[in-house]
mmCIF file of C-alpha atoms and ligand atoms in Angstrom:
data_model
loop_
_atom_site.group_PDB
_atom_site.id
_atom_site.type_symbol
_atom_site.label_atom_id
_atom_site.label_comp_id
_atom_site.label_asym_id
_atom_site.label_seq_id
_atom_site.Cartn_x
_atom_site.Cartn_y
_atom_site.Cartn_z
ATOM 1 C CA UNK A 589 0.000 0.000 0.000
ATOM 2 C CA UNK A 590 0.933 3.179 -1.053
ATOM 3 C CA UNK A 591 1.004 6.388 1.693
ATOM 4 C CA UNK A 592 1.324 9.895 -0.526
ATOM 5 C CA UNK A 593 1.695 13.031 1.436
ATOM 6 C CA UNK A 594 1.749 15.615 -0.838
ATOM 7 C CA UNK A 595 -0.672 16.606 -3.489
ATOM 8 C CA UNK A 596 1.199 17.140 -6.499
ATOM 9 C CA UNK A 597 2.320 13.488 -6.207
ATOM 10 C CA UNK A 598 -1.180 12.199 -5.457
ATOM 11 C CA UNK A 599 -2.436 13.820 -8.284
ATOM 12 C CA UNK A 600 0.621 12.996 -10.752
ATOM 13 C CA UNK A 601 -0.471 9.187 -9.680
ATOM 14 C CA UNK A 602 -4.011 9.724 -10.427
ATOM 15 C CA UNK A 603 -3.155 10.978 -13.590
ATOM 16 C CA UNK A 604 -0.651 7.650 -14.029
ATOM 17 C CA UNK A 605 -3.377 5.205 -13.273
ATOM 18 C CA UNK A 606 -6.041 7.143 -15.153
ATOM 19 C CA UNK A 607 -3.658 6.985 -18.686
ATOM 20 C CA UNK A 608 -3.065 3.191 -17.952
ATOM 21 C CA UNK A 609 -6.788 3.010 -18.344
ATOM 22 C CA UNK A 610 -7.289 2.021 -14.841
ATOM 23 C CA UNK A 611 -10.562 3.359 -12.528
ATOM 24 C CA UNK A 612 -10.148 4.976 -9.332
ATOM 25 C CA UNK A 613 -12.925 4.865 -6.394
ATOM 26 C CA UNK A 614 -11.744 7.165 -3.566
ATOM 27 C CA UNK A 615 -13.334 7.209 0.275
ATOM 28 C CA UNK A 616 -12.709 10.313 1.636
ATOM 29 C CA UNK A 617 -12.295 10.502 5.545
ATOM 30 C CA UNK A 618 -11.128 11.900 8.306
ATOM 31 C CA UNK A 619 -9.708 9.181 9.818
ATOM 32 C CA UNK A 620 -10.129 6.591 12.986
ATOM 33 C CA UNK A 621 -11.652 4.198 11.011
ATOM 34 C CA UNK A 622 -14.944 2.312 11.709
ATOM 35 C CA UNK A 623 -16.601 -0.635 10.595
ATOM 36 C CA UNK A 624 -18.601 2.100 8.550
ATOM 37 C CA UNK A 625 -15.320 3.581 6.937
ATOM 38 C CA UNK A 626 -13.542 -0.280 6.045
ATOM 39 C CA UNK A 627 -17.388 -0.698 4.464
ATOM 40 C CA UNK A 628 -17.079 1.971 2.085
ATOM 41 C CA UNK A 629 -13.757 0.786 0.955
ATOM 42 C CA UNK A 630 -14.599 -2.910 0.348
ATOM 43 C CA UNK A 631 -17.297 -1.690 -1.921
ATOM 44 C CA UNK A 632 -15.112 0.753 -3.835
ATOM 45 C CA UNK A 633 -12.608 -2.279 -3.885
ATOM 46 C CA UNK A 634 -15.561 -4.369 -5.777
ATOM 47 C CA UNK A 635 -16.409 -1.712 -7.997
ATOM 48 C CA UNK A 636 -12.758 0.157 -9.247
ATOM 49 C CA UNK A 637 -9.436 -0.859 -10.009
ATOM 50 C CA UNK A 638 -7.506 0.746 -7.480
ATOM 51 C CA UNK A 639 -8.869 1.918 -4.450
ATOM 52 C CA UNK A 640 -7.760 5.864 -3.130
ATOM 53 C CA UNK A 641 -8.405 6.575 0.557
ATOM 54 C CA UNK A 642 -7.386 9.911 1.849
ATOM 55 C CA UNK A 643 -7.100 11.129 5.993
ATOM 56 C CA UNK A 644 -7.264 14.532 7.079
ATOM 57 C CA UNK A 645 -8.980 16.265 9.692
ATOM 58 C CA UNK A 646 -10.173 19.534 7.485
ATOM 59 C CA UNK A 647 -10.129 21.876 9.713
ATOM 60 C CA UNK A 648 -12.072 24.081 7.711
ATOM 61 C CA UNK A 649 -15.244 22.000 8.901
ATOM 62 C CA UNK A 650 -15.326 22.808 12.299
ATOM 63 C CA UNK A 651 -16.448 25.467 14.250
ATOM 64 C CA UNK A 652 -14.668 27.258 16.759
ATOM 65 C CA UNK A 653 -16.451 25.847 19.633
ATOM 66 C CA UNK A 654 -16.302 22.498 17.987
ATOM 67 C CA UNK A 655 -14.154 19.351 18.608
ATOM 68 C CA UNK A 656 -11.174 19.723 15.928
ATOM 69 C CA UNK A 657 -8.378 19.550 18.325
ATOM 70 C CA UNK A 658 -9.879 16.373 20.028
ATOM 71 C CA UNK A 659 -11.288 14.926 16.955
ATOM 72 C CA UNK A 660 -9.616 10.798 17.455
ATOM 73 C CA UNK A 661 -6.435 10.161 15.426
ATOM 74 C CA UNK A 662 -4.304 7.461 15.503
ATOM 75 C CA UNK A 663 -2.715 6.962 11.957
ATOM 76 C CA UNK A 664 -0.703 3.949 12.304
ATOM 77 C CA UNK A 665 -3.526 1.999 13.575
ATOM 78 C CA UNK A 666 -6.164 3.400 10.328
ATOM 79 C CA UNK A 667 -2.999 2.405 8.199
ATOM 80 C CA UNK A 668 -3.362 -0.823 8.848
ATOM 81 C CA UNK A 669 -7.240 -1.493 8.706
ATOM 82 C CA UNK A 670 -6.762 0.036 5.578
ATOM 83 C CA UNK A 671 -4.184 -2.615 4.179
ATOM 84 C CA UNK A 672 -6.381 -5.128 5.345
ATOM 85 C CA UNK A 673 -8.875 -4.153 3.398
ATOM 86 C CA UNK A 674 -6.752 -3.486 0.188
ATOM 87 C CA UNK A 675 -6.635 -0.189 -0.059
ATOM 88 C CA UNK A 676 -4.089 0.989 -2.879
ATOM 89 C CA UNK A 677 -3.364 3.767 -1.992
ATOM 90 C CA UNK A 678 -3.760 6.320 1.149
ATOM 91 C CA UNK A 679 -3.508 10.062 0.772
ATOM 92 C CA UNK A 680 -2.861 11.902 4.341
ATOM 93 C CA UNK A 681 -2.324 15.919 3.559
ATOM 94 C CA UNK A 682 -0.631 18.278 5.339
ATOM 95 C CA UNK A 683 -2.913 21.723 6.671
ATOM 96 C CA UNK A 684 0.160 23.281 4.483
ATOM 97 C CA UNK A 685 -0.210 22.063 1.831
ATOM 98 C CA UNK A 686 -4.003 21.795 1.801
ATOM 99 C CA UNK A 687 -4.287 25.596 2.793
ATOM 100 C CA UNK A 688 -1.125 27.156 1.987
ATOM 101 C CA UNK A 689 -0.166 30.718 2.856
ATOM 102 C CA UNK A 690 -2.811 32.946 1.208
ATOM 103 C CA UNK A 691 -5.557 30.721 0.817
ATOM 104 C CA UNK A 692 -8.353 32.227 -0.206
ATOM 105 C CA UNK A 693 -10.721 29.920 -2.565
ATOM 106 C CA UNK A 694 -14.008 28.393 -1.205
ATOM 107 C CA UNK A 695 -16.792 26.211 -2.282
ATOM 108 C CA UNK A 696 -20.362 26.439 -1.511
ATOM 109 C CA UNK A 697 -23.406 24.853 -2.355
ATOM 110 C CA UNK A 698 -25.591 27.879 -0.899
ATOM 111 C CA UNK A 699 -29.566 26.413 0.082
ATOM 112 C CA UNK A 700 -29.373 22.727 0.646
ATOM 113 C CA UNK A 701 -26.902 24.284 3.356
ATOM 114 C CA UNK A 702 -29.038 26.129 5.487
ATOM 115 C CA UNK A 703 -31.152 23.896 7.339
ATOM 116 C CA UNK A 704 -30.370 20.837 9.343
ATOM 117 C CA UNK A 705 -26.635 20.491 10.174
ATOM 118 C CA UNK A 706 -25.939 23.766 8.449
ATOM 119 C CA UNK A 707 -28.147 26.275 10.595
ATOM 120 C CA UNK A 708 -26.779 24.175 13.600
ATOM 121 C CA UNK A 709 -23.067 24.410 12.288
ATOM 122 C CA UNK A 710 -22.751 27.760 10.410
ATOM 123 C CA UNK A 711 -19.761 27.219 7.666
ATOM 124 C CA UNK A 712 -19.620 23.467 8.681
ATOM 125 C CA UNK A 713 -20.847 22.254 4.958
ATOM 126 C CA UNK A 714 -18.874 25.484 3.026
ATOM 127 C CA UNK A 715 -15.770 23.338 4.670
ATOM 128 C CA UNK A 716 -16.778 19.907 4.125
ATOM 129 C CA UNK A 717 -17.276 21.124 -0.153
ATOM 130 C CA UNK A 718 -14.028 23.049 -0.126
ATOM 131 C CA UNK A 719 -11.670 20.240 1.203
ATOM 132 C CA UNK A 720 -14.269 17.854 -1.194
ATOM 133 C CA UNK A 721 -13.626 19.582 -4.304
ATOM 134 C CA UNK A 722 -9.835 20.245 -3.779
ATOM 135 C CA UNK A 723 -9.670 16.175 -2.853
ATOM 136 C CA UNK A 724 -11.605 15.000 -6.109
ATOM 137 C CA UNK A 725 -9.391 17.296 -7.991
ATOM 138 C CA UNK A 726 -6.083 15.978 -6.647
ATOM 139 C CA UNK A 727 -7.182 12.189 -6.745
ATOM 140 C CA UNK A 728 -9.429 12.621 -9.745
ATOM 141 C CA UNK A 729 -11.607 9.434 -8.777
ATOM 142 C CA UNK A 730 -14.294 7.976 -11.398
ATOM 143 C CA UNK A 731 -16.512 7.070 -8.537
ATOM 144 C CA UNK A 732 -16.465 8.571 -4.099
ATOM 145 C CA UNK A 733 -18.117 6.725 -1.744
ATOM 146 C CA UNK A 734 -20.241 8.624 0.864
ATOM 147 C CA UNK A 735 -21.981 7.180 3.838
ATOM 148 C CA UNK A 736 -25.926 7.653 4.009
ATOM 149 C CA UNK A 737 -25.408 8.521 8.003
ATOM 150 C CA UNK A 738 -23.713 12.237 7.025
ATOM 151 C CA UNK A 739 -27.306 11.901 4.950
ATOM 152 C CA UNK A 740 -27.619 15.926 3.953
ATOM 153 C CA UNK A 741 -23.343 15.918 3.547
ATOM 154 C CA UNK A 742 -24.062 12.981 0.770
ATOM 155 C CA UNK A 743 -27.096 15.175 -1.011
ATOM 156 C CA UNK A 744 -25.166 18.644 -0.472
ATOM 157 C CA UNK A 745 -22.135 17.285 -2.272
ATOM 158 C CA UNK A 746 -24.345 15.222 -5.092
ATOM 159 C CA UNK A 747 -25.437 19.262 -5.398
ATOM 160 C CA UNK A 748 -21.706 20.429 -5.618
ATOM 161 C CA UNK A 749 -21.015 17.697 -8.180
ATOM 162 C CA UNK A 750 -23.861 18.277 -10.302
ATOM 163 C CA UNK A 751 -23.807 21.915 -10.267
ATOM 164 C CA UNK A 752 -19.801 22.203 -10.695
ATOM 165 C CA UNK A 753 -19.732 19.307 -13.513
ATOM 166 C CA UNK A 754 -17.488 17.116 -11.823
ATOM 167 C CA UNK A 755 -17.037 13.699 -13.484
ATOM 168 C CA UNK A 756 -17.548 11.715 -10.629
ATOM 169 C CA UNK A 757 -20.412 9.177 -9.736
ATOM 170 C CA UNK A 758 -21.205 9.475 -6.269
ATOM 171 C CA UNK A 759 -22.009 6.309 -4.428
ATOM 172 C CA UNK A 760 -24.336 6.309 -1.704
ATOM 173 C CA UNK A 761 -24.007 3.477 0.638
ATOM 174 C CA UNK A 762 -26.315 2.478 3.654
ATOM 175 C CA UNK A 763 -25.194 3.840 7.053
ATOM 176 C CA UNK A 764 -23.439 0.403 9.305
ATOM 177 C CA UNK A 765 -24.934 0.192 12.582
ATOM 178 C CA UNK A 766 -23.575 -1.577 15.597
ATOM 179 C CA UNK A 767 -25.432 -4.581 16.525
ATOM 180 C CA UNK A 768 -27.597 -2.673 19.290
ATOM 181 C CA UNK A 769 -28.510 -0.049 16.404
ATOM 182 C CA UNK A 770 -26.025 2.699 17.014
ATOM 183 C CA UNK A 771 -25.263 4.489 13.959
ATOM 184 C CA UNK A 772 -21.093 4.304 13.645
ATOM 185 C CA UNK A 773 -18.774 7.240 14.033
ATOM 186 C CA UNK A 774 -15.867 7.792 15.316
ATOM 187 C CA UNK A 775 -17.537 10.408 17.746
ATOM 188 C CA UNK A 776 -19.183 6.994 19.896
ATOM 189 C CA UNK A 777 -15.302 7.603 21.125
ATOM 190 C CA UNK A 778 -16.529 10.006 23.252
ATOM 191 C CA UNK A 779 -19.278 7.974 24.954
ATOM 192 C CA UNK A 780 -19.018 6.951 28.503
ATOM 193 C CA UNK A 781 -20.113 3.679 29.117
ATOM 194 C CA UNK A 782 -23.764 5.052 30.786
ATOM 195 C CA UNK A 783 -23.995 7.395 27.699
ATOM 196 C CA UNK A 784 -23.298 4.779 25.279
ATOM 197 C CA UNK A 785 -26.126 2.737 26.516
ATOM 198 C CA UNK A 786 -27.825 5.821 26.358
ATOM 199 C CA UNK A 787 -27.696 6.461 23.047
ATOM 200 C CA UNK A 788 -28.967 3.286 21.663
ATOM 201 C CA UNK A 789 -32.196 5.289 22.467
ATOM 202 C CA UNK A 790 -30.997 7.236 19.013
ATOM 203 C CA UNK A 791 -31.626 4.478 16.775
ATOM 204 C CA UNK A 792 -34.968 2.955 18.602
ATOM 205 C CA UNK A 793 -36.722 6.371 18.360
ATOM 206 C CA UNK A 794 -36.038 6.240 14.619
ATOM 207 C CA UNK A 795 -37.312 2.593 14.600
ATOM 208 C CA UNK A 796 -40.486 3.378 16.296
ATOM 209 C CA UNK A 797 -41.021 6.098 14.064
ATOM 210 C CA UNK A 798 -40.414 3.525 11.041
ATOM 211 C CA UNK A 799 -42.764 1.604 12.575
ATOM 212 C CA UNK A 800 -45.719 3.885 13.133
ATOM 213 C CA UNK A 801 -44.840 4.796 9.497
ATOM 214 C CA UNK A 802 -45.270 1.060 8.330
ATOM 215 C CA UNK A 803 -48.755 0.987 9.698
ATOM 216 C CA UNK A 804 -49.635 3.630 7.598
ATOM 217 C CA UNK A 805 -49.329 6.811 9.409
ATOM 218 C CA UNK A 806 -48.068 9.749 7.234
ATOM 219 C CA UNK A 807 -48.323 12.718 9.062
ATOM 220 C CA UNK A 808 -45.253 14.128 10.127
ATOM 221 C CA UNK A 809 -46.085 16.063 12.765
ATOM 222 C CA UNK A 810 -47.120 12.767 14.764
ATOM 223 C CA UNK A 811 -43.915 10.778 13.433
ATOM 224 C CA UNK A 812 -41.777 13.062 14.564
ATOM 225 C CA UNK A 813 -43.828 13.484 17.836
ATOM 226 C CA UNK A 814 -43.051 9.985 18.249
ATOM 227 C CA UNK A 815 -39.557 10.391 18.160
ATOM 228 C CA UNK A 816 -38.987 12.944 20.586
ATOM 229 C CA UNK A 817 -41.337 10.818 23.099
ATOM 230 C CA UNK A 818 -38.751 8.216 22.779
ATOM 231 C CA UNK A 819 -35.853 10.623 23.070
ATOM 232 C CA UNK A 820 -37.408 12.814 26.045
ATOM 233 C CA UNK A 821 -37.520 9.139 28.183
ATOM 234 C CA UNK A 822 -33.539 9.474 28.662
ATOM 235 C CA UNK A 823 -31.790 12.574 30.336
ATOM 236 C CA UNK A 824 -28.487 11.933 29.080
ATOM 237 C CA UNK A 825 -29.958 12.170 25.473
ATOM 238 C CA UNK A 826 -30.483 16.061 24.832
ATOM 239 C CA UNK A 827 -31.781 16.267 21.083
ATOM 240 C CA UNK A 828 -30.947 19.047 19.164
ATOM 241 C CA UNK A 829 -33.174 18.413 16.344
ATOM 242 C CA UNK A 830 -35.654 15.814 14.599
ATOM 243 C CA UNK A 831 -36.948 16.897 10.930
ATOM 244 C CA UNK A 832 -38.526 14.822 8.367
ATOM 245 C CA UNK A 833 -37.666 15.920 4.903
ATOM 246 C CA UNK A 834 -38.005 15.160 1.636
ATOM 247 C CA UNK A 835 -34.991 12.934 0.779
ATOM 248 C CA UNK A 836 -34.089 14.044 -2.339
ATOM 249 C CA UNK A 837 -33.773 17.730 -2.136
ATOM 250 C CA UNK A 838 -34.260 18.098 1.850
ATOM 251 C CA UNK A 839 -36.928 20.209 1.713
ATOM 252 C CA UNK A 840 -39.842 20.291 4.931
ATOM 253 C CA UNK A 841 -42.841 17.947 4.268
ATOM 254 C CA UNK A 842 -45.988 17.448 6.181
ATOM 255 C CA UNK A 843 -47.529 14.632 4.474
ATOM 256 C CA UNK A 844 -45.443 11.610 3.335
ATOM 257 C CA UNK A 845 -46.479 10.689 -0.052
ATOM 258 C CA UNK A 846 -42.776 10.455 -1.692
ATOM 259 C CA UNK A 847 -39.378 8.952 0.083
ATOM 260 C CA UNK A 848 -38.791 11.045 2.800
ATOM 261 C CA UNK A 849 -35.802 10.539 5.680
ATOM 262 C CA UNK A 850 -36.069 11.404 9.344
ATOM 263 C CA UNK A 851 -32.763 13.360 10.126
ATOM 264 C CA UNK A 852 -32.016 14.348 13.973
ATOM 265 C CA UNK A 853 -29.488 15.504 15.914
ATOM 266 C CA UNK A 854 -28.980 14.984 19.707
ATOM 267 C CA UNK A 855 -26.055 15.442 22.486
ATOM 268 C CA UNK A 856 -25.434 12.279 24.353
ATOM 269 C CA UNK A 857 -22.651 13.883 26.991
ATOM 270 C CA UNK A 858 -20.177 15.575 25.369
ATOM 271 C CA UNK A 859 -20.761 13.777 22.115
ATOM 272 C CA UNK A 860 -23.087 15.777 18.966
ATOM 273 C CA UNK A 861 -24.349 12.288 17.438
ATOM 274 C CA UNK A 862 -26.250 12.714 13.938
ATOM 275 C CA UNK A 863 -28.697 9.621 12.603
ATOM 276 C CA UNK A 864 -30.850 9.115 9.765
ATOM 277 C CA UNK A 865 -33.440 6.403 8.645
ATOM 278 C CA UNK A 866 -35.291 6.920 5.172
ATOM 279 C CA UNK A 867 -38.981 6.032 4.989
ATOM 280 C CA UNK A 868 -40.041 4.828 1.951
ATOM 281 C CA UNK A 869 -43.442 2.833 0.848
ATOM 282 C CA UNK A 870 -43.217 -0.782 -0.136
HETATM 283 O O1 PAF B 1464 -17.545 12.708 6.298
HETATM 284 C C1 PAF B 1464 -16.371 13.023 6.552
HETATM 285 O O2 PAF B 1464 -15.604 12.272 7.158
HETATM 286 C C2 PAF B 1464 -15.870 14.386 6.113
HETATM 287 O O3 PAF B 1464 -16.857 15.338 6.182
HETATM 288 C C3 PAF B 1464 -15.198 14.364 4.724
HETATM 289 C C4 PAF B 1464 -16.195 13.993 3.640
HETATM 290 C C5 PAF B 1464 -14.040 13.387 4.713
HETATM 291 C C6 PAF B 1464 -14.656 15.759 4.393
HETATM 292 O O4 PAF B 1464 -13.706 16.170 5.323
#
C-alpha cells in the first residue's frame, strides 16, 4: 500500500493510473476508522481498479467551539485497517499544503446548506465542499463513496457535483450500525459507558417512528412526535433536532407521499451524534 503526502504526487499518480486506463474509487475521511469507513472501501474495492483513501482532519469543517483539536487520530492503527482491506493507496495531507499561505478559494453549495446540520453548524458544509472539491481534484476518482449517516453531507455534495460538472459518480451506501442499532462514528469515542447505553435510544426512536410509518401513518407532525417521546424518556440524550424531509432535495414535508428521511441531531454527553433512517413505501 501506497502512503502519498503531498498533493502534487497524489495527483501525478491519479493521472498515471487514469492513462493506464485504470478506474479509481476514492473514500474520503477523516480518519479513525470504523466498521462504517472499512465498508465503504470494500465496496469501492468491488467496484474500481484501485482503491484511493485519503485522511485529514479539514479543519475548515469545524467550528470554533467544535471538537477539531480532540477529533480521534491514531494513523498507524487506520494504516493498517486500511491494508487489510486493500486499499491501494492512502492520501494523508498536510494543513500546508491543503491551505497554503494565502488561501483564499471556497466552495459552496448555498440552500441545501441552510437547514439541518448547516443552521446548527454555520460554515460546517462550506468546509466539508471546499476540502471535497480540492480532494476529487487531486485524486481525480471515477466514482467517491459517501456514507448515508452524514445523509444531507451525501445530497449537499451530489449538489456540488452536479452543479460544478465534476465527473464523478457518487455512491451512496447504507449507514453500518452496531449490533444494538447505534449508527457508527468515530464520535461513539466520546461515549461513557452510561452514555453509550444511552444512546442506543438514538436508533430505537427512529425505529419506532419507522414503525408507526409502516402501519400507515403519514403525518409528520405525529412521526416526529413519536420520536422525541422516545428521546425525552432518557436525560443523558439532549436532542438538538428531529426533521422529516423530503430525501431528495431536503426540503420540509408534512404529508409523506414520496421517500422522505427522518434526520435528527442529539447530544449524548459531550458527544453531537447525527442519525438518519429513510422512509419509503413498499
Ligand atoms: O464525512 C467526513 O468524514 C468528512 O466530512 C469528509 C467527507 C471526509 C470531508 O472532510
Amino acid at each position: 500500500m501506497e502512503v502519498i503526502e503531498k498533493p502534487e504526487e497524489m495527483q501525478k499518480r491519479s493521472l498515471e493510473l487514469r492513462s493506464q486506463g485504470k478506474t479509481i474509487g476514492f473514500v474520503p475521511t477523516m480518519g479513525y476508522f470504523h466498521e462504517g469507513h472499512l465498508s465503504l472501501m470494500r465496496r469501492a474495492k468491488r467496484e474500481c481498479d484501485v482503491v484511493v483513501v485519503s485522511i485529514y482532519v479539514n479543519p475548515l469543517q469545524f467550528g470554533p467551539r467544535e471538537d477539531f483539536n480532540r477529533y480521534p487520530r491514531d494513523l498507524q492503527r487506520d494504516l493498517k485497517m486500511a491494508e487489510e482491506v486493500g486499499v491501494d493507496i492512502v492520501f494523508v495531507p498536510k494543513d500546508e499544503d491543503m491551505y497554503p499561505e494565502g488561501y483564499q478559494t471556497f466552495v459552496e453549495v448555498t440552500e441545501l446548506t441552510k437547514v439541518l446540520e448547516g443552521f446548527y453548524r454555520p460554515n460546517h458544509f462550506r468546509g466539508v465542499t471546499t476540502v471535497v472539491a480540492k480532494l476529487f481534484n487531486i485524486v481525480l476518482p471515477h466514482k467517491a463513496y459517501f456514507g448515508e449517516k452524514d445523509f444531507q453531507q451525501l445530497r449537499v455534495v451530489q449538489r456540488m457535483v452536479k452543479d460544478l460538472n465534476f465527473p464523478i459518480e457518487i455512491v451512496p451506501c447504507s449507514t453500518v450500525r452496531e449490533p444494538d442499532g447505534l449508527a457508527m462514528s468515530s464520535r461513539n469515542t466520546y461515549l461513557s459507558e452510561d452514555e453509550r447505553k444511552a444512546a442506543i435510544l438514538l436508533n430505537q426512536a427512529l425505529r419506532a417512528a419507522d414503525e408507526l410509518f409502516r402501519s400507515g401513518e403519514r403525518n409528520v407532525a405525529r412521526l416526529k412526535a413519536k420520536v422525541w417521546e422516545i428521546l425525552a424518556t432518557e436525560p443523558l440524550v439532549r436532542p438538538q433536532y428531529v426533521e422529516i424531509v423530503d430525501a431528495e432535495n431536503l426540503e420540509p414535508v408534512f404529508t409523506i407521499d414520496k421517500p422522505a428521511v427522518i434526520l435528527l441531531a442529539a447530544f449524548v454527553g459531550q458527544a453531537r451524534l447525527i442519525d438518519e433512517w429513510v422512509l419509503v413505501s413498499e
